[in-house]
XYZ file of C-alpha atoms in Angstrom:
629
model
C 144.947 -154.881 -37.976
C 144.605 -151.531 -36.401
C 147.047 -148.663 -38.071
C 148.304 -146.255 -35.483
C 149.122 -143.001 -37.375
C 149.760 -140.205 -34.819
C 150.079 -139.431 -30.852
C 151.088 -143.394 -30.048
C 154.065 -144.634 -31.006
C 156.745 -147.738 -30.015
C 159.060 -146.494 -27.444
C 157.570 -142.617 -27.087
C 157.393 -140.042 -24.838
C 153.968 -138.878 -24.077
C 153.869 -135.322 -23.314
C 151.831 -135.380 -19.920
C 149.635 -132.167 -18.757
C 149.600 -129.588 -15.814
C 148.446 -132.647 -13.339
C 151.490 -134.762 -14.503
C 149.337 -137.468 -16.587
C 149.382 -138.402 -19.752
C 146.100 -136.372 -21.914
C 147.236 -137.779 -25.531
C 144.857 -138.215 -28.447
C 145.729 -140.730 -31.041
C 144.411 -141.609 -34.314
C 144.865 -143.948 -37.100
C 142.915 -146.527 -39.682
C 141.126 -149.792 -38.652
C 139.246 -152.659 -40.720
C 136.291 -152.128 -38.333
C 133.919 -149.289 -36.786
C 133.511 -150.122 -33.487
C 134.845 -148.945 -29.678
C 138.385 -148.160 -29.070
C 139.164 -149.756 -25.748
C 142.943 -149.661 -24.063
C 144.815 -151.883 -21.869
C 148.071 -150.520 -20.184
C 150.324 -152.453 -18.631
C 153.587 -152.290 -16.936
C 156.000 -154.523 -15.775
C 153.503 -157.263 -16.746
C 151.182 -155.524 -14.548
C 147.649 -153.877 -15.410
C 147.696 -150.201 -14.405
C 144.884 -149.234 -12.220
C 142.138 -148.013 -14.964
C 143.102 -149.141 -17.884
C 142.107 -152.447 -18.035
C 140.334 -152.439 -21.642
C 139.381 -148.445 -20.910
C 136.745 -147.360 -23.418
C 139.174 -144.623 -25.272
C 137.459 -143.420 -29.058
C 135.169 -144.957 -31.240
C 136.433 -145.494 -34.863
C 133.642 -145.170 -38.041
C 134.170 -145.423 -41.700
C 137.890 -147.317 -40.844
C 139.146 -144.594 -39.075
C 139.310 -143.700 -35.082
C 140.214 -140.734 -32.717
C 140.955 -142.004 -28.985
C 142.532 -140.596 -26.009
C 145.304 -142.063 -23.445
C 143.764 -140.144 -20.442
C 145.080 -140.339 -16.941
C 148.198 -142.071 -17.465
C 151.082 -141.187 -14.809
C 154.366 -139.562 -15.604
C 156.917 -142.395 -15.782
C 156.374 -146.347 -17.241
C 157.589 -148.099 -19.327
C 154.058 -148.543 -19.877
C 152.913 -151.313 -22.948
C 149.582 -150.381 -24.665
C 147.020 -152.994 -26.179
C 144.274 -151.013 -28.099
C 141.540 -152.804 -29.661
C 138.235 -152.251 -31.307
C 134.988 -153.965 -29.897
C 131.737 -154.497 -31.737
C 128.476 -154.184 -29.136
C 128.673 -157.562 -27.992
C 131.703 -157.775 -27.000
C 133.430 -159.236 -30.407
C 137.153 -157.790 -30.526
C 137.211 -156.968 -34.191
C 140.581 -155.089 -34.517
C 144.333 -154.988 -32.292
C 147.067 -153.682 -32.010
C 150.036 -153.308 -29.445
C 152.183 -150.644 -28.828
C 155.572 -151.200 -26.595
C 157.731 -149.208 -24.163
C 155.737 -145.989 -23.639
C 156.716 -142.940 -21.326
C 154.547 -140.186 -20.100
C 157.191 -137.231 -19.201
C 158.065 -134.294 -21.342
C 158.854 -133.826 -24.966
C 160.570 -131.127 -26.495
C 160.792 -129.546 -30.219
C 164.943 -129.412 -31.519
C 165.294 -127.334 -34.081
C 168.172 -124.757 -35.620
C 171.192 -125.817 -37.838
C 174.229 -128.003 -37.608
C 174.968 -127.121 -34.244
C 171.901 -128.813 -33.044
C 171.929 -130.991 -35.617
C 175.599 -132.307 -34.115
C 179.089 -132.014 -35.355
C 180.793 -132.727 -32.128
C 183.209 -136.071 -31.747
C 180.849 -139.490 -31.006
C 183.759 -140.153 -28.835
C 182.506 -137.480 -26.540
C 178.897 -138.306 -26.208
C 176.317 -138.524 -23.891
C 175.756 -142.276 -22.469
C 171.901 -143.515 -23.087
C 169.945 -143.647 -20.100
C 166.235 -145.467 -20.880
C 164.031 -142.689 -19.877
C 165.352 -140.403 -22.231
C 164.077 -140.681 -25.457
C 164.608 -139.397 -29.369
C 162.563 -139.076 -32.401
C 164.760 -139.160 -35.172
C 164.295 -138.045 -38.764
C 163.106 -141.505 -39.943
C 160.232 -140.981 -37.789
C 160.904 -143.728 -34.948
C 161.868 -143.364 -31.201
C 164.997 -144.999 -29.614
C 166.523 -144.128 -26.155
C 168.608 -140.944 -27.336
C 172.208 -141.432 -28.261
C 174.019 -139.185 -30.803
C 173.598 -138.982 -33.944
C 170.023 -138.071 -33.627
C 169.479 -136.080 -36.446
C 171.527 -138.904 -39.081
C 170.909 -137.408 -42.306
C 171.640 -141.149 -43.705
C 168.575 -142.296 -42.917
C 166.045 -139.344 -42.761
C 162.684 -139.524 -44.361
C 161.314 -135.938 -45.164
C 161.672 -134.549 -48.660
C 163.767 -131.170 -47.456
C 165.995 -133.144 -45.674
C 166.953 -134.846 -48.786
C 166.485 -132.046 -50.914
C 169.237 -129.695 -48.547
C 171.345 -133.087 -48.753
C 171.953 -132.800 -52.653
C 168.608 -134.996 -53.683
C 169.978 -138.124 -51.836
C 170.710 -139.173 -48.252
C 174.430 -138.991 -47.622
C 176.613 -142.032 -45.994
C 176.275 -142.462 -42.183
C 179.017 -140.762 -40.367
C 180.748 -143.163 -37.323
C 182.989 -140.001 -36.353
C 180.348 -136.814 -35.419
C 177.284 -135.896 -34.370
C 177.019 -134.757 -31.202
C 174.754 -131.892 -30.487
C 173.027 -130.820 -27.100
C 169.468 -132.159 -27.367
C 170.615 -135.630 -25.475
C 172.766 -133.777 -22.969
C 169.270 -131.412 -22.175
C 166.879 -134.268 -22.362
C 169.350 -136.289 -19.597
C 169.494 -133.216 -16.846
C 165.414 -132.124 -17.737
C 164.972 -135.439 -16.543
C 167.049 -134.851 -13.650
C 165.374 -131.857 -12.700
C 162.188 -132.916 -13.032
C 161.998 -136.673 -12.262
C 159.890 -137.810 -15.594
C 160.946 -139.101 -18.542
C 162.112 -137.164 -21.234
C 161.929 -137.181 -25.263
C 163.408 -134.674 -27.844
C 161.832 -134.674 -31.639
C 164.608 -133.887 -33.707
C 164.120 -131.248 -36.556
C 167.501 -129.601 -36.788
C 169.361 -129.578 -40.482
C 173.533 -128.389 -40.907
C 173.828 -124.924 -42.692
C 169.910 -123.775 -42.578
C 168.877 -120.152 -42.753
C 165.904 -118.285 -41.040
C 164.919 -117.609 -44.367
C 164.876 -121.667 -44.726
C 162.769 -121.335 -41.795
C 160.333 -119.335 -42.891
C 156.584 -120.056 -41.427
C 155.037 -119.327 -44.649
C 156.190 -122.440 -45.694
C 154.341 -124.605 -44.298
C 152.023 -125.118 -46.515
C 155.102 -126.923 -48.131
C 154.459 -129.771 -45.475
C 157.835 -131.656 -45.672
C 159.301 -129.953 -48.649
C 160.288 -127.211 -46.440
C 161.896 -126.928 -43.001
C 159.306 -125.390 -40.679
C 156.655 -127.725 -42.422
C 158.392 -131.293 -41.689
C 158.726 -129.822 -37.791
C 155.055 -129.194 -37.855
C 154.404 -132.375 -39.375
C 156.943 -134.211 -37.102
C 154.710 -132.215 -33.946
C 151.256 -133.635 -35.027
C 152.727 -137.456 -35.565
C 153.722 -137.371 -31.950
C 150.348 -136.029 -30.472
C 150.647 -132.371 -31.168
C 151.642 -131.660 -27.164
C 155.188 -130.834 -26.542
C 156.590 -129.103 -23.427
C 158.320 -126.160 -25.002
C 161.125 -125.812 -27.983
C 165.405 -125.641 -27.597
C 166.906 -123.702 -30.803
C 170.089 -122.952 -31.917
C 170.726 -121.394 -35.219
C 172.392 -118.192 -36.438
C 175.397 -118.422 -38.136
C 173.826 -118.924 -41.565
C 172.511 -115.169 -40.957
C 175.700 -113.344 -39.959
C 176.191 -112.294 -43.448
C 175.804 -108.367 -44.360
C 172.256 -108.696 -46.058
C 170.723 -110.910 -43.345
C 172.355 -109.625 -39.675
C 170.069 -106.879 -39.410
C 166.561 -108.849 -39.626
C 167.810 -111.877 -37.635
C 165.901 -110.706 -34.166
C 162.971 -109.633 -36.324
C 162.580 -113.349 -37.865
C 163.263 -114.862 -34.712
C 160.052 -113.095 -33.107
C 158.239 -114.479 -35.924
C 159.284 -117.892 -35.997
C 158.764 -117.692 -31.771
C 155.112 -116.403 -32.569
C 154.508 -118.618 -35.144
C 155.264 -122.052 -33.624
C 153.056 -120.791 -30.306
C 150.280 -120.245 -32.952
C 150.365 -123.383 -34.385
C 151.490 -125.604 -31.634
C 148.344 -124.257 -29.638
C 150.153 -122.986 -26.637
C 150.928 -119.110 -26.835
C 152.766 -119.436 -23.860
C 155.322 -122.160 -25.142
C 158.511 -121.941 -23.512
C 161.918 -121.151 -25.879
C 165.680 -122.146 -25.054
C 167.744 -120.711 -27.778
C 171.446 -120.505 -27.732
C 173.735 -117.924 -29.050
C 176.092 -118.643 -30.639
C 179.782 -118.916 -30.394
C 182.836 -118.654 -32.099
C 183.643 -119.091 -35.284
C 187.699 -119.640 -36.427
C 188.345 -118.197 -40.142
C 184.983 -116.797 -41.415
C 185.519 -114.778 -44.346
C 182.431 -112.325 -43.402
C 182.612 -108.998 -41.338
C 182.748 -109.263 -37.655
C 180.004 -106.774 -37.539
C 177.565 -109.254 -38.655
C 178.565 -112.096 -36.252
C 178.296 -110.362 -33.579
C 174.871 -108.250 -34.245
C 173.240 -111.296 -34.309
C 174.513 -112.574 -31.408
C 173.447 -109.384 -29.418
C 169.875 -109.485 -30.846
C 169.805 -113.013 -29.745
C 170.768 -111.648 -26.272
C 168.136 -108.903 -26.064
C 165.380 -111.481 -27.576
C 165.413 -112.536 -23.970
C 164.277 -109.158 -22.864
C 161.910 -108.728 -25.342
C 159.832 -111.608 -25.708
C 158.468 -113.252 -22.590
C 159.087 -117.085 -21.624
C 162.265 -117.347 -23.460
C 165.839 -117.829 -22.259
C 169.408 -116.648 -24.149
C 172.011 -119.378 -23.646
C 175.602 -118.475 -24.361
C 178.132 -120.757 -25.546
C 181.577 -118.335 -26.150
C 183.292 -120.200 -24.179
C 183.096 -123.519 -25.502
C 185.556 -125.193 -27.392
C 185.279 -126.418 -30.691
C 185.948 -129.240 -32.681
C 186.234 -127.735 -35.692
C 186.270 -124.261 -37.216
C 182.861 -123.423 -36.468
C 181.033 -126.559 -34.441
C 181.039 -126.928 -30.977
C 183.045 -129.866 -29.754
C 181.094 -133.367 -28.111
C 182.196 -132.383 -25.016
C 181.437 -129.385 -24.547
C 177.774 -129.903 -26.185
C 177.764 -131.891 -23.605
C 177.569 -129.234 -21.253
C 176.038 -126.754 -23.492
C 173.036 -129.198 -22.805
C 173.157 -128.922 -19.500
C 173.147 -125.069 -19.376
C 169.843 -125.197 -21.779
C 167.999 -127.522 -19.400
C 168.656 -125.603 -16.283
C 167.646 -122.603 -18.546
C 164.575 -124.132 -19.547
C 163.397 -125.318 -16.275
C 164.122 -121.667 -15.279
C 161.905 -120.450 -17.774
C 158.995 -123.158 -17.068
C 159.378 -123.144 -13.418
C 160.261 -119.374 -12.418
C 158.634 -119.822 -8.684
C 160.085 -122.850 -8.370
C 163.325 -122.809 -5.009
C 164.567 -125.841 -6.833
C 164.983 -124.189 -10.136
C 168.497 -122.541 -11.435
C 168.442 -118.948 -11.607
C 167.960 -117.853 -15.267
C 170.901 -117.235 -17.652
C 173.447 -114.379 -16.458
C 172.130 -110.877 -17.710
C 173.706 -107.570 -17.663
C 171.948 -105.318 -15.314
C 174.449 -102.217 -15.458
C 177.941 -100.319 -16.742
C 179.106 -97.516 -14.988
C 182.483 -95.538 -15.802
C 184.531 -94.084 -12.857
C 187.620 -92.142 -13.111
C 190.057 -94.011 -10.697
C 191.553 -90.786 -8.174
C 195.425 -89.681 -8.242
C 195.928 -91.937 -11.293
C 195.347 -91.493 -15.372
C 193.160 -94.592 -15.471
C 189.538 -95.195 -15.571
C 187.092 -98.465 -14.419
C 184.380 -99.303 -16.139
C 182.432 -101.503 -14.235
C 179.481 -103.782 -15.352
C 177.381 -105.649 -12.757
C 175.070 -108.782 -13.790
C 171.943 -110.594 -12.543
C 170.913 -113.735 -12.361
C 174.661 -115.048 -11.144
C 174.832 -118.319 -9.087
C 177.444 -118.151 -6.727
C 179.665 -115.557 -8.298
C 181.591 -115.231 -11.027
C 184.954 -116.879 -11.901
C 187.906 -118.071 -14.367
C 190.618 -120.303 -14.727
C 193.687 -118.141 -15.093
C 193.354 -114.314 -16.117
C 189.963 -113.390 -16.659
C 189.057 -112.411 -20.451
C 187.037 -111.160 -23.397
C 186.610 -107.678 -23.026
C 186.953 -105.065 -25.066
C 186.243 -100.934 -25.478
C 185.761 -100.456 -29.317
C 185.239 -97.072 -31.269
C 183.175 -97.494 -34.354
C 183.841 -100.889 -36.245
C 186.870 -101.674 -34.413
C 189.193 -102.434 -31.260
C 190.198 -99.471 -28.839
C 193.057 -100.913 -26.906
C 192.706 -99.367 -23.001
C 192.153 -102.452 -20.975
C 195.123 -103.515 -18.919
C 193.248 -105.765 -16.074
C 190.234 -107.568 -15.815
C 188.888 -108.181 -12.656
C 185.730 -110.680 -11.106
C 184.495 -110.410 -7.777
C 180.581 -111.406 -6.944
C 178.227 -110.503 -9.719
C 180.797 -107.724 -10.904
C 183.376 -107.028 -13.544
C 185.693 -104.452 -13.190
C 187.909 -103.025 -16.663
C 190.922 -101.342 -15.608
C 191.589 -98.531 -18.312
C 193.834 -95.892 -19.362
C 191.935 -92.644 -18.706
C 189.337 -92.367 -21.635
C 188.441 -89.495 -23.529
C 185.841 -86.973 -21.528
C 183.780 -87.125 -24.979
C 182.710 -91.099 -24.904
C 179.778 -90.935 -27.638
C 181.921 -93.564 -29.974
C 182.855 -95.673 -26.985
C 181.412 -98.875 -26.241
C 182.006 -102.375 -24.245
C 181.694 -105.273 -25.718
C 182.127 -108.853 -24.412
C 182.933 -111.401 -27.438
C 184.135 -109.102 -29.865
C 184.931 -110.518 -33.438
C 184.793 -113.631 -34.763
C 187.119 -115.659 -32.726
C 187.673 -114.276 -29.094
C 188.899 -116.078 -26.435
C 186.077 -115.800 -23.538
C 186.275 -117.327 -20.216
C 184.447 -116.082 -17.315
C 181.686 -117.744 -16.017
C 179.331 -117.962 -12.615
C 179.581 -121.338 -9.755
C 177.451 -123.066 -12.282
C 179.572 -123.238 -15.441
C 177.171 -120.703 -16.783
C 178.801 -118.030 -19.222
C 178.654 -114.692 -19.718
C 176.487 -113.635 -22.473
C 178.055 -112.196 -25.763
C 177.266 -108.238 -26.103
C 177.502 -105.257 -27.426
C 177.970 -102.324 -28.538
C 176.875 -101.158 -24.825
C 177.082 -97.414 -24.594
C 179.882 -96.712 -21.820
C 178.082 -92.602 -21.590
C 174.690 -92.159 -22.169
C 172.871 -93.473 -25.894
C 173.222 -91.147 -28.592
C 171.642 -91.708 -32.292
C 175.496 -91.493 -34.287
C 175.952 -93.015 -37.490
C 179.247 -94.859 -37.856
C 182.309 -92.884 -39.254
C 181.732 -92.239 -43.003
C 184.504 -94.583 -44.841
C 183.339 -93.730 -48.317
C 184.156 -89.797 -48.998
C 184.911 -87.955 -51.813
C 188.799 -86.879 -52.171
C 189.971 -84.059 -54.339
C 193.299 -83.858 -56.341
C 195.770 -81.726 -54.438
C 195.046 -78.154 -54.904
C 197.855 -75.430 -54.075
C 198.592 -73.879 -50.819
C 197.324 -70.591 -49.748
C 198.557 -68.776 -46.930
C 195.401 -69.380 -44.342
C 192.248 -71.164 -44.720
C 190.581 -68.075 -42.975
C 190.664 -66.355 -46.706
C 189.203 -69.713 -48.266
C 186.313 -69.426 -50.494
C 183.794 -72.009 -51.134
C 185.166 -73.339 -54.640
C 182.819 -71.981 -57.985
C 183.811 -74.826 -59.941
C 183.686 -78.616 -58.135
C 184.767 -80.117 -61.076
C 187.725 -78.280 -60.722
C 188.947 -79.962 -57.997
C 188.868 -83.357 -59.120
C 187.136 -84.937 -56.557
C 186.898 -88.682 -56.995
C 185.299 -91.278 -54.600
C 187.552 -93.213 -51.764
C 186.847 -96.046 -49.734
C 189.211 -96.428 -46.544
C 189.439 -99.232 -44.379
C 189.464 -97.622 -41.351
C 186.754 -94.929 -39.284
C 189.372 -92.062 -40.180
C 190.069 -91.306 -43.976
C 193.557 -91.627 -43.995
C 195.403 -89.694 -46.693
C 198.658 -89.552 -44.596
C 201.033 -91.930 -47.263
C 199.715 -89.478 -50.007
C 200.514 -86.341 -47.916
C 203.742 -87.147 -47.098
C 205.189 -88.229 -50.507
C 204.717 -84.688 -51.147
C 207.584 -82.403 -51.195
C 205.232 -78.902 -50.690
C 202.248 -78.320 -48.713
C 199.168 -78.175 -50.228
C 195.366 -78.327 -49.726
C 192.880 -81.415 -49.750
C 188.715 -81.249 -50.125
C 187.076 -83.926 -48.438
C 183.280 -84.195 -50.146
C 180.153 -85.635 -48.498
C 176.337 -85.905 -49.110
C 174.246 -86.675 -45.845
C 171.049 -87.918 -46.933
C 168.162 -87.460 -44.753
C 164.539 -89.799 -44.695
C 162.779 -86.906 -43.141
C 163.601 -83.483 -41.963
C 165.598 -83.422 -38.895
C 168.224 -81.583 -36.097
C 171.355 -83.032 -37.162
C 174.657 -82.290 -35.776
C 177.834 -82.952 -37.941
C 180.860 -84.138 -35.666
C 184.381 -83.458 -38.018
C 188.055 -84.633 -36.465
C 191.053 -83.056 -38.775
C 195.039 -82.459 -37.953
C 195.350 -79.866 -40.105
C 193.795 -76.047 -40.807
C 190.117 -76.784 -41.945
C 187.377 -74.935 -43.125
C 183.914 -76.779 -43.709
C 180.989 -75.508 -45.912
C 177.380 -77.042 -45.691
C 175.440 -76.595 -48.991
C 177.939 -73.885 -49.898
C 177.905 -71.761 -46.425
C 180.772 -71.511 -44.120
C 179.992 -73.332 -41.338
C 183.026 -73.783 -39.432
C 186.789 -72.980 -39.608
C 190.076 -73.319 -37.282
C 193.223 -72.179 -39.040
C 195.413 -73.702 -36.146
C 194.078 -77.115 -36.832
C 196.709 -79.477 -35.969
C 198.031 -83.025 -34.710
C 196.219 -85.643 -33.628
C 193.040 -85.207 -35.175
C 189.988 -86.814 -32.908
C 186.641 -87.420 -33.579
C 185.241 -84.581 -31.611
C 187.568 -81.663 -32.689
C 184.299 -79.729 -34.315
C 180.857 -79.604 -34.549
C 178.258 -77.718 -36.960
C 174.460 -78.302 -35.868
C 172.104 -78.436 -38.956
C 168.712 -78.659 -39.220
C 168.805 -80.482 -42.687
C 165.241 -81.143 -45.196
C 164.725 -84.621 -46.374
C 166.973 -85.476 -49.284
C 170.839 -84.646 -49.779
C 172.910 -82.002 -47.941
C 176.269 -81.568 -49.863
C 178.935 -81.044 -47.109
C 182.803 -80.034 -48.139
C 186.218 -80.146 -46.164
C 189.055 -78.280 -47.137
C 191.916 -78.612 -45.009
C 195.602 -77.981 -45.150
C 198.380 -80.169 -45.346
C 200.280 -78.613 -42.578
C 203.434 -78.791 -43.925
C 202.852 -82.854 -44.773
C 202.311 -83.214 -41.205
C 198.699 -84.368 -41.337
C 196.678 -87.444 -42.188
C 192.974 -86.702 -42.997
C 189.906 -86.580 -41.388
C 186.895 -87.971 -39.468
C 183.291 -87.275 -40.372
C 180.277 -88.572 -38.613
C 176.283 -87.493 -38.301
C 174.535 -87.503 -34.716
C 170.900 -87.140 -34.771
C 169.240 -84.467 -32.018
C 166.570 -83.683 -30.719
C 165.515 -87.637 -29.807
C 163.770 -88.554 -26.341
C 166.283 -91.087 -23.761
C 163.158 -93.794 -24.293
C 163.670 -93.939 -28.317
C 167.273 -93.412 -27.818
C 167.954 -96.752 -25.655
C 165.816 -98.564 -27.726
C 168.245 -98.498 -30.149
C 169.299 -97.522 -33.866
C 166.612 -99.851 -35.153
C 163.690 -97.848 -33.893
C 164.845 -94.207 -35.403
C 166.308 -93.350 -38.547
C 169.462 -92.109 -39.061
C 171.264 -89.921 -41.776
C 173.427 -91.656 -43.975
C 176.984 -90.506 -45.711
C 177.915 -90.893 -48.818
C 180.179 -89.675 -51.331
C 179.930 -86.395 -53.052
């Protein structure tokens, strides 16, 4: 009895080549050496060719053949066999319902994996196919990736070191809802190879652990890839959330490029296309928004920065749970990752849908004879134009780390949003757009063809400048007694004096306003700071205050307004330093102005960087850092 191990299995999809034919190479164990011949049928039918077709030879019990020439479509049945030189069949074996059409890798977390209502899912059609994780193909129907049943040791390892009950209530993801419109857009058969697993990190990920083979993530996919021929069209991912915490946020586009450049590497094709969403929304997440929504923009720009791969959003799906999207609307999520794909694959092609929407520009106008401003941003890659149901949402302007309320109208008209603003500030360095802000935004617009706006930000309204954020950790003093005018303040001989303790505020503006006004008197405050440099550099300290202030940079007067008053902003001063590597020690003193004020703002900008290094972004310079005194 011949053994088929890899690249021809019951009820497959064979990944066919450039010409549209199958090219797949199968192997496996035999009682005889011999030559590996192959019959194809269909519909009862020999197919031209392959009427016992000589295919391999097999020595010492083992064989390598090839399924050459076979045309996109079927079902096809296979009869393989193993022939001795005269003709005596000494080996056989059959294999049933075979496509030749287009497979693709499904990878990520539970989103892929599928949370969404069964109620909701995708019917079967019998061209569309699924390898599951027990390691057999059925025409695709949610739950594809049922942990209940799945064979490779990380699966059950991630499950608690046993395979959990089967679920009759989720487990809809998006890989049958792609598979089904792929195959509309291209007329052949489709398959999906399902690798995803609920809750998985990139660290989880990691390439280096293949060598792991099915004890790790990456490892079963590879594993899962070489039992089905080693040929697959291209890979659909959708993973993220597990990264959104502090620690991990900042290397998630970093891993991603490795992952992307690892699995062309090993899958042999270093042009193999990528569909990976970003992700959503997420209702009650006990982690900073910061995080959340960092990764989602460096999913965004991965689509700018590494070639053949498309960005899929999905902000505007709804959910059926806290975190999951719902059956439904995976539903059309994998519709939106099929027409991005075929973008991708086919980018020449007048049949194929534009790629996903991209931001092309933001420009801020000041609106004439009024106190408003418009921001507007324009976008490529729109089909139709852009639209929603209702008022059109899910912008914001943001200073720092958090909301700056200003927009009273949103706008869409062709490939064009318009923000209708209160005038904002002529200095817009700690301005930006963002679209999805937070955790849990409600986003709606979207082009003709259901296709959403991408989650991003912070965009720069002015031109890119290399700030830090606002420095929330400062050192406070004790109050100190009044004098008549900061003008005769010296820098203070003894620091300890004063008292000065570290404070954490919750807010971009150290707020001492409560404090201040329980007092009776005014009095004086010091506000202490180190900036730490990497490397020597131009740095220009940017200082907001409501109150007389006089600053001193490693014990030098530096600046000082005696008429400081109500409100403070973030660009009232600025002192330009050009500061050694290591810590400067900055300090505030400022009066209380008769318990009028509330604090201060303190923030670094570094100088002297070119406009190409500056819109590359924070991650490509360093920056000083505050910290307490």
């Amino acid at each position: 009895m011949i053994e088929i191990r890899t690249g021809l299995l019951p009820h497959m999809v064979l990944q066919r080549n450039a010409r549209g034919v199958s090219d797949a190479e199968f192997t496996g164990a035999c009682n005889a050496d011999g030559t590996v011949e192959v019959r194809v049928t269909r519909g009862g039918k020999t197919v031209k060719g392959f009427d016992w077709a000589r295919a391999g030879t097999s020595a010492k019990r083992r064989f390598t053949a090839r399924l050459k020439g076979l045309p996109a479509g079927g079902p096809y049945d296979v009869a393989v066999r193993v022939i001795a030189r005269d003709g005596t069949v000494l080996d056989t074996a059959d294999v049933v319902d075979v496509l030749v059409g287009d497979v693709w890798v499904l990878g990520g977390q539970s989103n892929m994996h599928g949370v969404g209502l069964l109620a909701d899912a995708e019917p079967p059609h019998p061209l569309v196919r699924a390898y599951q994780v027990n390691d057999t193909w059925i025409v695709a129907q949610d739950c594809i990736h049922d942990m209940s049943v799945a064979n490779a040791r990380i699966h059950i390892q991630l499950c608690g070191g046993k395979r959990p009950p089967p679920n009759a209530r989720v487990g809809v993801g998006p890989g049958v809802s792609f598979a089904r419109r792929m195959m509309d857009l291209t007329g052949v058969p489709q398959g999906v190879i399902s690798c995803a697993h609920g809750g998985t990190s990139m660290d989880q990920w990691d390439p280096a652990k293949k060598r792991l083979k099915d004890a790790s993530l990456y490892g079963a996919m590879i594993e899962r890839f070489r039992r089905n021929g080693a040929r697959v069209a291209g890979a659909v991912w959708y993973q993220g959330e597990s990264d959104t915490n502090p620690e991990s946020a900042p290397h998630y586009g970093r891993k991603m490029k490795r992952m992307v450049a690892a699995m062309r590497k090993d899958f042999a094709d270093p042009q193999l296309p990528f569909a990976i969403v970003q992700i959503g929304r997420v209702a009650g997440w006990a982690q900073p928004a910061q995080g959340w929504n960092s990764v989602q923009d460096q999913q965004r720009r991965l689509a700018l920065e590494v070639p053949r791969l498309a960005t899929v959003p999905s902000i505007d799906l709804d959910l059926d749970d806290l975190i999951h999207i719902s059956g439904r609307d995976q539903r059309r999520l994998g519709r939106r990752l099929a027409e991005a794909m075929h973008a991708v694959v086919t980018p020449r092609s007048r049949h194929a849908a534009p790629p996903p929407i991209r931001l092309r520009k933001v420009r801020l106008e000041s609106i004439p004879g009024t106190v408003q401003s418009q921001i507007t941003l324009e976008y490529d890659n729109v089909s139709g134009s852009l639209r929603a149901p209702g008022r059109p949402t899910g912008f914001e302007v943001t200073m720092g780390s958090q909301a700056y309320p200003c927009i009273f109208r949103t706008d869409v008209e062709g490939d064009c949003v318009r923000l209708l603003c209160n005038r904002l500030p002529a200095d817009l360095a700690d301005k930006h757009v963002h679209y999805g802000f937070g955790h849990d935004p409600y986003c709606n617009i979207t082009d003709a063809a259901d296709r959403s706006l991408p989650v991003m930000g912070p965009i720069p309204i002015a031109e890119p400048r290399a700030l830090t954020g606002f420095a929330r950790e400062i050192s406070v003093s004790a109050f100190q007694p009044a004098i008549r005018s900061v003008r005769e303040l010296k820098h203070p001989v003894d620091l300890a004096a004063l008292e000065l303790s570290p404070r954490r505020f919750d807010i971009d503006f150290c707020n001492m306003h409560q404090e201040i006004a329980a007092r009776d008197a005014d009095a004086l405050l010091y506000f202490g700071a180190k900036v730490t440099c990497p490397q020597a550099m131009k740095v220009r300290l940017w200082c907001g205050y409501d109150g007389p202030v006089k600053v001193w940079v490693s014990g030098r007067e530096r600046f000082c307004d005696p008429k400081g008053t109500n409100p403070a902003d973030p660009a009232d001063a600025f002192v330009d330093l050009s500061l050694p590597a290591g810590e400067t020690p900055v300090l505030i003193g400022m009066g209380t102005n008769g318990g009028q004020a509330w604090g201060v703002f303190l923030r670094a900008e570094r100088l002297g960087l070119s406009k190409a290094t500056l819109a590359k972004g924070p991650e490509h310079y360093a920056l000083p850092r505050i910290t307490p005194l």
